[in-house]
CSV table of C-alpha atoms and ligand atoms in Angstrom, one decimal:
chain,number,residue,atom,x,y,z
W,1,UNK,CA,13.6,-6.7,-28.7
W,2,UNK,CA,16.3,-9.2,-29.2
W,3,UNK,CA,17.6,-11.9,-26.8
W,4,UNK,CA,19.3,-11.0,-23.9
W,5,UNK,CA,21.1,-12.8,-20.6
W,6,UNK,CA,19.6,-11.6,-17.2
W,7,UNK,CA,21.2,-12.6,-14.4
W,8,UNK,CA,22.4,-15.6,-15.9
W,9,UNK,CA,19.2,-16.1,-17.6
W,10,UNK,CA,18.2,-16.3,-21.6
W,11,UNK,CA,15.4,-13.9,-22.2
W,12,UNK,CA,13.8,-14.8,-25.8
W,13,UNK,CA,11.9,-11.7,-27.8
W,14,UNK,CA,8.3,-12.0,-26.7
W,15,UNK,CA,9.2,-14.1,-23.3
W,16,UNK,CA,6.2,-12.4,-20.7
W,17,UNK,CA,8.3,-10.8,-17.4
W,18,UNK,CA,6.5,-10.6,-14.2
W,19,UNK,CA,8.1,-8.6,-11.6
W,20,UNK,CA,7.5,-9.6,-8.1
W,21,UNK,CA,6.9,-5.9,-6.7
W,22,UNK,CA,5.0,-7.6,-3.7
W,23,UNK,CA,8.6,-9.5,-2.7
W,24,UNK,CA,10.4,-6.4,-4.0
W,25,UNK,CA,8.4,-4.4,-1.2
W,26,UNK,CA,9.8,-7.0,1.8
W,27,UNK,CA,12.9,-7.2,1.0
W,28,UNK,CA,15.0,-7.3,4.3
W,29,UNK,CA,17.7,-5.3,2.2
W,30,UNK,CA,15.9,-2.3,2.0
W,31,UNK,CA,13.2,-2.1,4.5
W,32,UNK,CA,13.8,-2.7,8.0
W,33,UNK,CA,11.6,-5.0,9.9
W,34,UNK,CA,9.2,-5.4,6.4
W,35,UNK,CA,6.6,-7.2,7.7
W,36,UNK,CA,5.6,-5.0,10.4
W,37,UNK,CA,2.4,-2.8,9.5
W,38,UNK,CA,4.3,0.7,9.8
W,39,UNK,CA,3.5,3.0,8.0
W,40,UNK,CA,5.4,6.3,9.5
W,41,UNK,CA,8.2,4.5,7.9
W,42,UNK,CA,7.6,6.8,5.0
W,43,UNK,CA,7.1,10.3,7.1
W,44,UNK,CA,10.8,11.1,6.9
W,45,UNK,CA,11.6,9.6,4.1
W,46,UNK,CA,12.7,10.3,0.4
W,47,UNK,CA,11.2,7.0,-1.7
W,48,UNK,CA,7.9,8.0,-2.9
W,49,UNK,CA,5.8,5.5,-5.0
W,50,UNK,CA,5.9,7.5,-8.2
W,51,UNK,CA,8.0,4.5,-9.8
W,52,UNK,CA,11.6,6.2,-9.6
W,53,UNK,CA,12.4,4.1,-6.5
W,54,UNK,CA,12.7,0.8,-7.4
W,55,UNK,CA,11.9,-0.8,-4.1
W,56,UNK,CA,8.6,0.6,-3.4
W,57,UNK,CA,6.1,0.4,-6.8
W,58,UNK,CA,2.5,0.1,-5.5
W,59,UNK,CA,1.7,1.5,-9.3
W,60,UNK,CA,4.3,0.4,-11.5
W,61,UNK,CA,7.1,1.7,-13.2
W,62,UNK,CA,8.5,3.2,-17.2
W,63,UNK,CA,6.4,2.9,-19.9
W,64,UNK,CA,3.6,0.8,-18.5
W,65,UNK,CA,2.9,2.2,-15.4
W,66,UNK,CA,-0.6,3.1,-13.8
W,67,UNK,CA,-2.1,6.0,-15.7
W,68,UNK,CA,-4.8,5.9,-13.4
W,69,UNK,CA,-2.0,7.4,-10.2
W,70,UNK,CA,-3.2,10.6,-9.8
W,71,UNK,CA,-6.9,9.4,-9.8
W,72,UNK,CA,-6.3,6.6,-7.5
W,73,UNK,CA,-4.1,8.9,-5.3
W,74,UNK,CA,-6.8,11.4,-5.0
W,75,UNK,CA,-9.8,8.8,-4.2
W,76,UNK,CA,-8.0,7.1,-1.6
W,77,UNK,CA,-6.6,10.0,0.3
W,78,UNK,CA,-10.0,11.8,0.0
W,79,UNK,CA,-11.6,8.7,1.7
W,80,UNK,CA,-9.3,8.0,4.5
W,81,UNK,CA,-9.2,12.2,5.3
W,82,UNK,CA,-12.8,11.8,5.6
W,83,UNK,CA,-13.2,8.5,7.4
W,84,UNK,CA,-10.2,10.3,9.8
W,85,UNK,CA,-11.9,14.1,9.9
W,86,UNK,CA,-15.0,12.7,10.4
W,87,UNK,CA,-14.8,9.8,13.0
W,88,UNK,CA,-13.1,8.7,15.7
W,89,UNK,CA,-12.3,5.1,15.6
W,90,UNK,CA,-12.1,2.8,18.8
W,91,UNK,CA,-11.4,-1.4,18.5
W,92,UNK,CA,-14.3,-3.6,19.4
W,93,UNK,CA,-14.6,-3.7,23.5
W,94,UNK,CA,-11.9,-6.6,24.6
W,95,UNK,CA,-10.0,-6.5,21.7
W,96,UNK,CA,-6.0,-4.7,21.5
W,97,UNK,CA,-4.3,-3.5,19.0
W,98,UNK,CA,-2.2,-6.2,18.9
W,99,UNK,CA,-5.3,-8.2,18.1
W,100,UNK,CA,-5.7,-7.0,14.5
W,101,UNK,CA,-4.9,-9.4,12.2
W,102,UNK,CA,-2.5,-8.1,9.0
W,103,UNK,CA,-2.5,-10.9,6.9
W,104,UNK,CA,-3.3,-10.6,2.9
W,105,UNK,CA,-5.7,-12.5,1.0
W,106,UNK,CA,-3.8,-13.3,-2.7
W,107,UNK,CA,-5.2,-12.4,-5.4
W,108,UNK,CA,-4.8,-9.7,-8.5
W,109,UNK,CA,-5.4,-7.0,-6.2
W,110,UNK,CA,-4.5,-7.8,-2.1
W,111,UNK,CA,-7.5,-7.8,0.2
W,112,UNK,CA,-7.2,-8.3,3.9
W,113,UNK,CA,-8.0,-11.9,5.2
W,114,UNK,CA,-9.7,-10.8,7.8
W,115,UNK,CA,-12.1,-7.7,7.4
W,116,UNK,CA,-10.8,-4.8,10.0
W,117,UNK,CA,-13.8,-4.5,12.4
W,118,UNK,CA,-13.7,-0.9,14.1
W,119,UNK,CA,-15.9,1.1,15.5
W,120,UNK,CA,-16.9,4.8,14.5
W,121,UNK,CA,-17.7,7.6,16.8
W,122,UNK,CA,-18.5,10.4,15.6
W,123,UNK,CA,-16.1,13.3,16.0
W,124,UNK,CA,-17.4,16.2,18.0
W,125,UNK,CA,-16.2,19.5,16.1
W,126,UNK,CA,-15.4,22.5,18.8
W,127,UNK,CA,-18.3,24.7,16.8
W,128,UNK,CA,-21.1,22.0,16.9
W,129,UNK,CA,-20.9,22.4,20.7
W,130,UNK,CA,-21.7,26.2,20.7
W,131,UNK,CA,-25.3,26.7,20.6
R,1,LIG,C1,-4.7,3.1,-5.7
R,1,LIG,C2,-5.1,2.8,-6.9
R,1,LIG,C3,-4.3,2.1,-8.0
R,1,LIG,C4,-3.2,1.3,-7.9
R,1,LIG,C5,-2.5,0.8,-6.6
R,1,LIG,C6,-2.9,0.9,-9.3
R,1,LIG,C7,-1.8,0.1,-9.6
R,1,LIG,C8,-1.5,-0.3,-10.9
R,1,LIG,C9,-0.3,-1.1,-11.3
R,1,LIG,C10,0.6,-1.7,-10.3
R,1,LIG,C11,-0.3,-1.2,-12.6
R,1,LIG,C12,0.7,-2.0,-13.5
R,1,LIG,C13,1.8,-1.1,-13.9
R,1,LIG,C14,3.0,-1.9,-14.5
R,1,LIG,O1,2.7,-2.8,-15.3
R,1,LIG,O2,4.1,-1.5,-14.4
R,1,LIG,C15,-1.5,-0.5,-13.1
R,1,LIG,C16,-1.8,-0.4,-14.5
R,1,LIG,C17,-2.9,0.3,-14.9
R,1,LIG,N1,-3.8,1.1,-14.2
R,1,LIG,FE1,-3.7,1.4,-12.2
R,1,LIG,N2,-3.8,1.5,-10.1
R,1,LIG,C18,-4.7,2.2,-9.4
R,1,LIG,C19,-5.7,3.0,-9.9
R,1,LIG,C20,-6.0,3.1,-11.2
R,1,LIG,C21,-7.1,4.0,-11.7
R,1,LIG,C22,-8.0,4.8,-10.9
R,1,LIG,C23,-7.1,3.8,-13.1
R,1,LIG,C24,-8.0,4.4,-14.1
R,1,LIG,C25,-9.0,5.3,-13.9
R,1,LIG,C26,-6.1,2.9,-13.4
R,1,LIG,C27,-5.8,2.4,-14.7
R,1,LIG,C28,-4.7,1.6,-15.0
R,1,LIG,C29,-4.4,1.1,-16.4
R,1,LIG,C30,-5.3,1.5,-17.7
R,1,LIG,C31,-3.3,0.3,-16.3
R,1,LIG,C32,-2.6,-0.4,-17.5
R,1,LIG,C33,-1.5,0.5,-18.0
R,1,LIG,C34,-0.7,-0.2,-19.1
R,1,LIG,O3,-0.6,-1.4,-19.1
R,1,LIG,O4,-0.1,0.5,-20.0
R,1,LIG,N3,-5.4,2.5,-12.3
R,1,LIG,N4,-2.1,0.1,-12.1
């Protein structure tokens, strides 16, 4: 690769790029209200998180994105449809939904600061209750 002007910028053959997906993602631009936890955002519409739209790239994008999409797709819908099939969840007793803490721990990978305490109750299937 030969140099190039970005922006205004000199970009030098071997210069390491780090794209800042996690501003990218709360940009005002693009997403309304972006810090808000809200995830029906997506229900209606079209950006997926394939890598063809740039604003949302939870695995990357081109040549060097995640190989591993498909397997991590899989593994974390499987859990959450289990956790959700199998369980009920209710919030601690005195504690609102407007309680739960949303803010990220940095890091490589983004954790939670605060672990989500819930509590599970097991979900009653119409057919366990015929005897
Ligand atoms: C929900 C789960 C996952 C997320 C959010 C995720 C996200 C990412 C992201 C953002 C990248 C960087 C892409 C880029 O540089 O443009 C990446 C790269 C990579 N991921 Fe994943 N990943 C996940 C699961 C997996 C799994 C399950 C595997 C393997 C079994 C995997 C293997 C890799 C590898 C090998 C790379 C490096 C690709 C390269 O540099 O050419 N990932 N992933």
């Amino acid at each position: 690769m030969s140099q190039f002007k970005l922006f205004g910028y000199d970009v030098y053959p071997k210069t390491l790029l780090q794209v800042n997906v996690w501003a990218i993602g709360r940009d005002p631009n693009y997403w309304h209200n972006p810090e808000e936890f809200f995830p029906e955002r997506f229900a209606d519409g079209s950006i997926d998180f394939k890598g063809q739209h740039f604003e949302f790239l939870p695995f990357g994008a081109g040549r060097r994105t995640c190989p591993g999409i498909h397997m991590g797709i899989a593994m974390v819908e499987l859990t959450l449809a289990n956790l959700l099939c199998c369980f009920d969840w209710k919030l601690p007793d005195g504690m609102k939904e407007t309680d739960i803490d949303m803010d990220e721990e940095s890091g490589l990978t983004t954790h939670k600061k605060f672990p989500l305490k819930l509590i599970p109750v097991r979900y009653q299937w119409p057919s366990e209750n015929q005897t």
